[in-house]
Tab-separated table of C-alpha atoms in Angstrom:
chain	number	residue	atom	x	y	z
A	1	MET	CA	-97.849	-97.589	-15.973
A	2	ALA	CA	-97.244	-94.910	-18.607
A	3	ILE	CA	-94.764	-93.177	-16.281
A	4	ILE	CA	-92.878	-96.453	-15.740
A	5	ILE	CA	-92.617	-97.143	-19.485
A	6	ARG	CA	-91.506	-93.563	-20.155
A	7	LYS	CA	-88.840	-93.718	-17.459
A	8	ILE	CA	-87.491	-97.049	-18.798
A	9	ILE	CA	-87.231	-95.746	-22.370
A	10	GLN	CA	-85.729	-92.472	-21.151
A	11	SER	CA	-83.084	-94.337	-19.114
A	12	PHE	CA	-81.574	-95.787	-22.305
A	13	ILE	CA	-81.410	-92.384	-23.988
A	14	GLU	CA	-79.704	-90.761	-20.995
A	15	LEU	CA	-76.470	-91.656	-19.210
A	16	PRO	CA	-75.424	-94.291	-18.221
A	17	GLY	CA	-78.101	-96.234	-20.107
A	18	LEU	CA	-76.867	-94.646	-23.332
A	19	PHE	CA	-73.605	-96.568	-22.894
A	20	VAL	CA	-75.595	-99.819	-22.763
A	21	ALA	CA	-77.390	-98.879	-25.975
A	22	LEU	CA	-74.073	-98.039	-27.649
A	23	VAL	CA	-72.554	-101.375	-26.611
A	24	ILE	CA	-75.590	-103.210	-28.005
A	25	LEU	CA	-75.178	-101.358	-31.293
A	26	LEU	CA	-71.488	-102.204	-31.200
A	27	LEU	CA	-72.235	-105.891	-30.790
A	28	LEU	CA	-74.691	-105.778	-33.688
A	29	LYS	CA	-72.008	-104.155	-35.813
A	30	SER	CA	-69.342	-106.651	-34.717
A	31	LYS	CA	-70.274	-108.911	-37.602
A	32	GLU	CA	-68.784	-106.284	-39.870
A	33	GLN	CA	-65.195	-107.175	-38.937
A	34	LYS	CA	-63.835	-104.597	-41.320
A	35	ASN	CA	-65.129	-101.667	-39.245
A	36	PHE	CA	-65.245	-103.247	-35.788
A	37	LYS	CA	-62.139	-101.482	-34.429
A	38	LYS	CA	-63.478	-98.146	-35.646
A	39	TYR	CA	-66.735	-98.669	-33.747
A	40	VAL	CA	-64.845	-99.635	-30.588
A	41	ILE	CA	-62.764	-96.458	-30.800
A	42	ILE	CA	-65.867	-94.312	-31.337
A	43	VAL	CA	-67.693	-95.806	-28.353
A	44	ALA	CA	-64.587	-95.506	-26.145
A	45	ALA	CA	-64.159	-91.859	-27.194
A	46	ILE	CA	-67.794	-91.053	-26.372
A	47	ILE	CA	-67.505	-92.679	-22.939
A	48	TYR	CA	-64.255	-90.826	-22.242
A	49	LEU	CA	-65.571	-87.419	-23.336
A	50	LEU	CA	-68.699	-87.755	-21.229
A	51	SER	CA	-66.686	-88.858	-18.182
A	52	ILE	CA	-64.275	-85.938	-17.817
A	53	PRO	CA	-64.784	-82.669	-15.914
A	54	TYR	CA	-63.832	-80.611	-18.986
A	55	SER	CA	-66.946	-81.717	-20.864
A	56	ALA	CA	-69.068	-81.355	-17.718
A	57	ARG	CA	-68.131	-77.669	-17.561
A	58	TYR	CA	-69.622	-77.002	-20.994
A	59	ILE	CA	-72.598	-79.375	-20.791
A	60	THR	CA	-73.666	-78.572	-17.233
A	61	ARG	CA	-72.817	-74.908	-16.657
A	62	PRO	CA	-75.311	-73.430	-19.154
A	63	LEU	CA	-78.020	-74.904	-16.946
A	64	GLU	CA	-76.411	-74.146	-13.585
A	65	ASP	CA	-75.525	-70.529	-14.412
A	66	LEU	CA	-78.941	-69.474	-15.689
A	67	TYR	CA	-80.061	-68.161	-12.284
A	68	PRO	CA	-77.788	-66.435	-9.730
A	69	PRO	CA	-77.551	-67.483	-6.069
A	70	ILE	CA	-80.150	-65.984	-3.746
A	71	ASN	CA	-79.167	-62.786	-1.938
A	72	TYR	CA	-80.710	-63.018	1.536
A	73	GLU	CA	-80.175	-59.315	2.208
A	74	LYS	CA	-82.460	-58.319	-0.667
A	75	ILE	CA	-85.426	-60.403	0.482
A	76	ASP	CA	-88.409	-58.390	1.717
A	77	LYS	CA	-89.627	-60.427	4.689
A	78	ASN	CA	-92.903	-58.490	4.858
A	79	ILE	CA	-94.151	-59.820	1.514
A	80	PRO	CA	-96.362	-62.928	1.978
A	81	SER	CA	-94.159	-65.733	0.664
A	82	ILE	CA	-93.523	-69.441	0.905
A	83	ILE	CA	-90.512	-71.684	0.289
A	84	VAL	CA	-91.000	-74.706	-1.966
A	85	ILE	CA	-88.325	-77.425	-1.813
A	86	LEU	CA	-88.398	-80.070	-4.533
A	87	GLY	CA	-87.365	-83.627	-3.751
A	88	GLY	CA	-84.233	-85.093	-5.293
A	89	GLY	CA	-84.312	-88.748	-4.267
A	90	SER	CA	-84.098	-90.799	-1.103
A	91	ILE	CA	-82.458	-94.092	-0.141
A	92	GLN	CA	-84.876	-96.516	1.452
A	93	ASN	CA	-84.508	-99.595	3.648
A	94	ILE	CA	-81.114	-98.817	5.148
A	95	PRO	CA	-79.689	-99.736	8.588
A	96	GLY	CA	-80.396	-97.338	11.427
A	97	GLU	CA	-82.881	-95.115	9.553
A	98	GLU	CA	-86.502	-96.177	9.724
A	99	ILE	CA	-87.667	-93.793	6.999
A	100	GLY	CA	-84.446	-93.791	4.948
A	101	GLU	CA	-81.990	-91.049	4.024
A	102	LEU	CA	-82.050	-88.257	1.480
A	103	SER	CA	-79.751	-88.489	-1.517
A	104	ASP	CA	-76.870	-86.024	-1.670
A	105	GLN	CA	-78.692	-83.652	-3.987
A	106	ALA	CA	-81.934	-83.867	-2.007
A	107	PHE	CA	-80.056	-83.137	1.229
A	108	LYS	CA	-78.432	-80.040	-0.291
A	109	ARG	CA	-81.809	-78.816	-1.534
A	110	VAL	CA	-83.330	-79.288	1.922
A	111	PHE	CA	-80.406	-77.557	3.613
A	112	LYS	CA	-80.638	-74.591	1.219
A	113	GLY	CA	-84.345	-74.377	1.987
A	114	TYR	CA	-83.548	-74.480	5.692
A	115	GLU	CA	-81.024	-71.637	5.306
A	116	LEU	CA	-83.669	-69.586	3.515
A	117	TYR	CA	-86.183	-70.372	6.260
A	118	LYS	CA	-83.683	-69.392	8.958
A	119	ASN	CA	-83.197	-66.015	7.249
A	120	THR	CA	-86.857	-65.289	6.528
A	121	LYS	CA	-89.117	-67.542	8.647
A	122	PHE	CA	-91.281	-68.109	5.571
A	123	PRO	CA	-93.302	-71.357	5.747
A	124	ILE	CA	-91.986	-74.336	3.766
A	125	VAL	CA	-93.702	-76.658	1.297
A	126	ILE	CA	-91.854	-79.920	0.612
A	127	SER	CA	-92.815	-81.748	-2.544
A	128	GLY	CA	-91.932	-85.336	-3.418
A	129	GLY	CA	-93.686	-88.689	-3.630
A	130	SER	CA	-92.456	-92.248	-4.042
A	131	LEU	CA	-91.558	-94.309	-7.091
A	132	PRO	CA	-94.523	-96.052	-8.750
A	133	GLU	CA	-95.107	-99.723	-7.968
A	134	THR	CA	-92.928	-99.584	-4.819
A	135	ASP	CA	-93.608	-99.544	-1.083
A	136	TYR	CA	-91.179	-96.670	-0.540
A	137	ILE	CA	-91.987	-93.932	1.967
A	138	PRO	CA	-92.868	-90.673	0.151
A	139	GLU	CA	-89.817	-88.459	-0.088
A	140	ALA	CA	-91.684	-85.525	1.455
A	141	LEU	CA	-91.858	-87.442	4.749
A	142	VAL	CA	-88.085	-87.976	4.733
A	143	MET	CA	-87.520	-84.299	3.916
A	144	ARG	CA	-89.824	-83.255	6.744
A	145	GLU	CA	-87.845	-85.366	9.212
A	146	TYR	CA	-84.608	-83.625	8.195
A	147	LEU	CA	-86.141	-80.148	8.492
A	148	VAL	CA	-87.485	-80.893	11.952
A	149	ARG	CA	-84.040	-82.152	12.982
A	150	PHE	CA	-82.541	-78.888	11.735
A	151	GLY	CA	-84.930	-76.977	13.969
A	152	VAL	CA	-87.800	-75.976	11.665
A	153	SER	CA	-91.106	-75.799	13.521
A	154	PRO	CA	-93.462	-78.594	12.317
A	155	SER	CA	-96.247	-76.006	12.107
A	156	ASP	CA	-94.230	-74.183	9.422
A	157	ILE	CA	-94.004	-77.266	7.169
A	158	PHE	CA	-96.589	-78.263	4.567
A	159	MET	CA	-96.231	-81.550	2.693
A	160	GLU	CA	-97.072	-82.613	-0.837
A	161	PRO	CA	-96.283	-86.380	-0.827
A	162	ASP	CA	-97.845	-87.556	-4.097
A	163	SER	CA	-95.859	-86.118	-7.019
A	164	MET	CA	-93.584	-88.322	-9.134
A	165	THR	CA	-92.469	-85.784	-11.747
A	166	THR	CA	-91.534	-82.098	-11.795
A	167	LYS	CA	-94.784	-81.340	-13.605
A	168	GLU	CA	-96.710	-83.015	-10.799
A	169	ASN	CA	-94.601	-81.076	-8.266
A	170	ALA	CA	-95.937	-77.856	-9.793
A	171	ILE	CA	-99.550	-78.987	-10.158
A	172	PHE	CA	-99.844	-80.468	-6.672
A	173	VAL	CA	-98.054	-77.549	-5.014
A	174	LYS	CA	-100.449	-75.178	-6.789
A	175	ASN	CA	-103.394	-77.122	-5.370
A	176	LEU	CA	-101.830	-76.953	-1.904
A	177	ILE	CA	-101.173	-73.203	-1.898
A	178	ASP	CA	-104.230	-72.053	-3.884
A	179	ASN	CA	-106.017	-70.793	-0.779
A	180	MET	CA	-102.951	-69.074	0.678
A	181	LYS	CA	-102.612	-65.356	0.078
A	182	LEU	CA	-99.110	-65.351	-1.369
A	183	GLU	CA	-97.164	-62.975	-3.559
A	184	LYS	CA	-93.948	-64.974	-3.951
A	185	VAL	CA	-92.850	-68.591	-4.103
A	186	TYR	CA	-89.158	-69.268	-3.490
A	187	LEU	CA	-88.423	-72.374	-5.564
A	188	VAL	CA	-85.507	-74.351	-4.114
A	189	THR	CA	-83.897	-77.102	-6.150
A	190	SER	CA	-80.550	-78.078	-7.686
A	191	ALA	CA	-79.039	-75.404	-9.931
A	192	ILE	CA	-79.029	-77.822	-12.851
A	193	HIS	CA	-82.741	-78.545	-12.327
A	194	LEU	CA	-83.876	-74.924	-11.982
A	195	PRO	CA	-84.257	-74.037	-15.698
A	196	ARG	CA	-86.779	-76.839	-16.209
A	197	SER	CA	-88.530	-76.632	-12.837
A	198	TYR	CA	-88.816	-72.830	-13.029
A	199	LYS	CA	-90.327	-73.060	-16.504
A	200	ILE	CA	-92.836	-75.686	-15.351
A	201	PHE	CA	-93.797	-73.804	-12.180
A	202	LYS	CA	-94.265	-70.577	-14.175
A	203	THR	CA	-96.590	-72.475	-16.485
A	204	TYR	CA	-98.863	-73.819	-13.753
A	205	ILE	CA	-98.574	-71.177	-11.019
A	206	LYS	CA	-99.372	-67.907	-12.758
A	207	ASP	CA	-100.732	-65.676	-10.006
A	208	VAL	CA	-97.585	-65.395	-7.853
A	209	GLU	CA	-93.967	-64.518	-8.561
A	210	ILE	CA	-91.606	-67.521	-8.732
A	211	ILE	CA	-88.139	-66.796	-7.301
A	212	PRO	CA	-85.501	-69.379	-8.329
A	213	VAL	CA	-83.150	-70.502	-5.533
A	214	PRO	CA	-80.270	-72.671	-6.830
A	215	SER	CA	-78.428	-75.238	-4.722
A	216	ASN	CA	-76.148	-78.244	-5.201
A	217	TYR	CA	-73.744	-77.006	-7.899
A	218	LEU	CA	-71.960	-79.863	-9.672
A	219	VAL	CA	-69.007	-78.330	-11.538
A	220	THR	CA	-66.196	-75.948	-10.612
A	221	ARG	CA	-65.789	-72.428	-11.979
A	222	GLY	CA	-62.013	-72.492	-11.510
A	223	LYS	CA	-59.374	-72.548	-14.224
A	224	VAL	CA	-58.909	-75.622	-16.403
A	225	THR	CA	-56.170	-77.992	-15.234
A	226	TRP	CA	-54.987	-81.508	-16.037
A	227	ILE	CA	-57.618	-82.836	-13.629
A	228	ASP	CA	-60.298	-81.752	-16.087
A	229	PHE	CA	-59.147	-84.424	-18.542
A	230	LYS	CA	-59.076	-87.318	-16.080
A	231	PRO	CA	-62.154	-89.606	-16.134
A	232	ASP	CA	-64.145	-88.975	-12.989
A	233	ILE	CA	-67.421	-90.434	-11.723
A	234	SER	CA	-68.643	-87.012	-10.557
A	235	ALA	CA	-68.220	-85.617	-14.082
A	236	LEU	CA	-70.179	-88.531	-15.534
A	237	TYR	CA	-72.864	-87.916	-12.910
A	238	ALA	CA	-73.041	-84.203	-13.784
A	239	ASN	CA	-73.315	-84.944	-17.496
A	240	ALA	CA	-75.969	-87.589	-16.832
A	241	LEU	CA	-78.079	-85.071	-14.914
A	242	ALA	CA	-77.544	-82.459	-17.626
A	243	PHE	CA	-78.727	-84.878	-20.331
A	244	HIS	CA	-81.780	-85.609	-18.193
A	245	GLU	CA	-82.575	-81.905	-17.881
A	246	TYR	CA	-82.079	-81.092	-21.571
A	247	LEU	CA	-84.318	-83.989	-22.565
A	248	GLY	CA	-86.839	-82.929	-19.927
A	249	LEU	CA	-86.946	-79.397	-21.323
A	250	ILE	CA	-87.533	-80.750	-24.818
A	251	PHE	CA	-90.218	-83.152	-23.604
A	252	PHE	CA	-92.028	-80.427	-21.656
A	253	SER	CA	-91.933	-78.036	-24.613
A	254	ILE	CA	-93.531	-80.703	-26.797
A	255	THR	CA	-96.183	-81.935	-24.369
A	256	LYS	CA	-97.215	-78.888	-22.317
């Protein structure tokens, strides 16, 4: 229950819930007719700025650029290692898919993990549970289905299907791999999620080296053009995820 309450409160601090909170404040202020237009302009400006690619570049890239892409040629395949892929959401109860589909970001994480597996043949741990108070299939089961379809041997896949937060990802993965003689863990997740997940995994898994493996980049590195100032749902999505990660880093620093 505590997780549910926390997630509800957090949803109104982050995007797009923040817009709802701003509109509520706007309505409360509407009685002050003198300043009403000013409040409308402020709210509209905030929504616009957080919905354009230009702002996404500066809000998102500090997170995405913290760790470089993995260089497969520099991986020592003789060092005992394992690949850990973190879940990123699944869509349940859809036509034609008994166990559901992975979200876009979860699919890209799984595919990056598969590419790493194809280059190294290291075993894979997939970590992801289901939302509390739902009958959803644990995300790890959906991820496993995708990996098997890609051609990963089922015997090379270990599942952690109970975690609901990144902190639980780290704790439950640690419990799963404690008896394995490993020197490195290749942590695969979205580039924007790596700063927080890497920090959490380093906190709870101390006896092996954590290698960050970014995937699913959200913003371009090209030159700024007029397109960067046009409201775009993908920019809003990137900024929403960035807000989530910044708040998550703050929350973890306070509560660890």
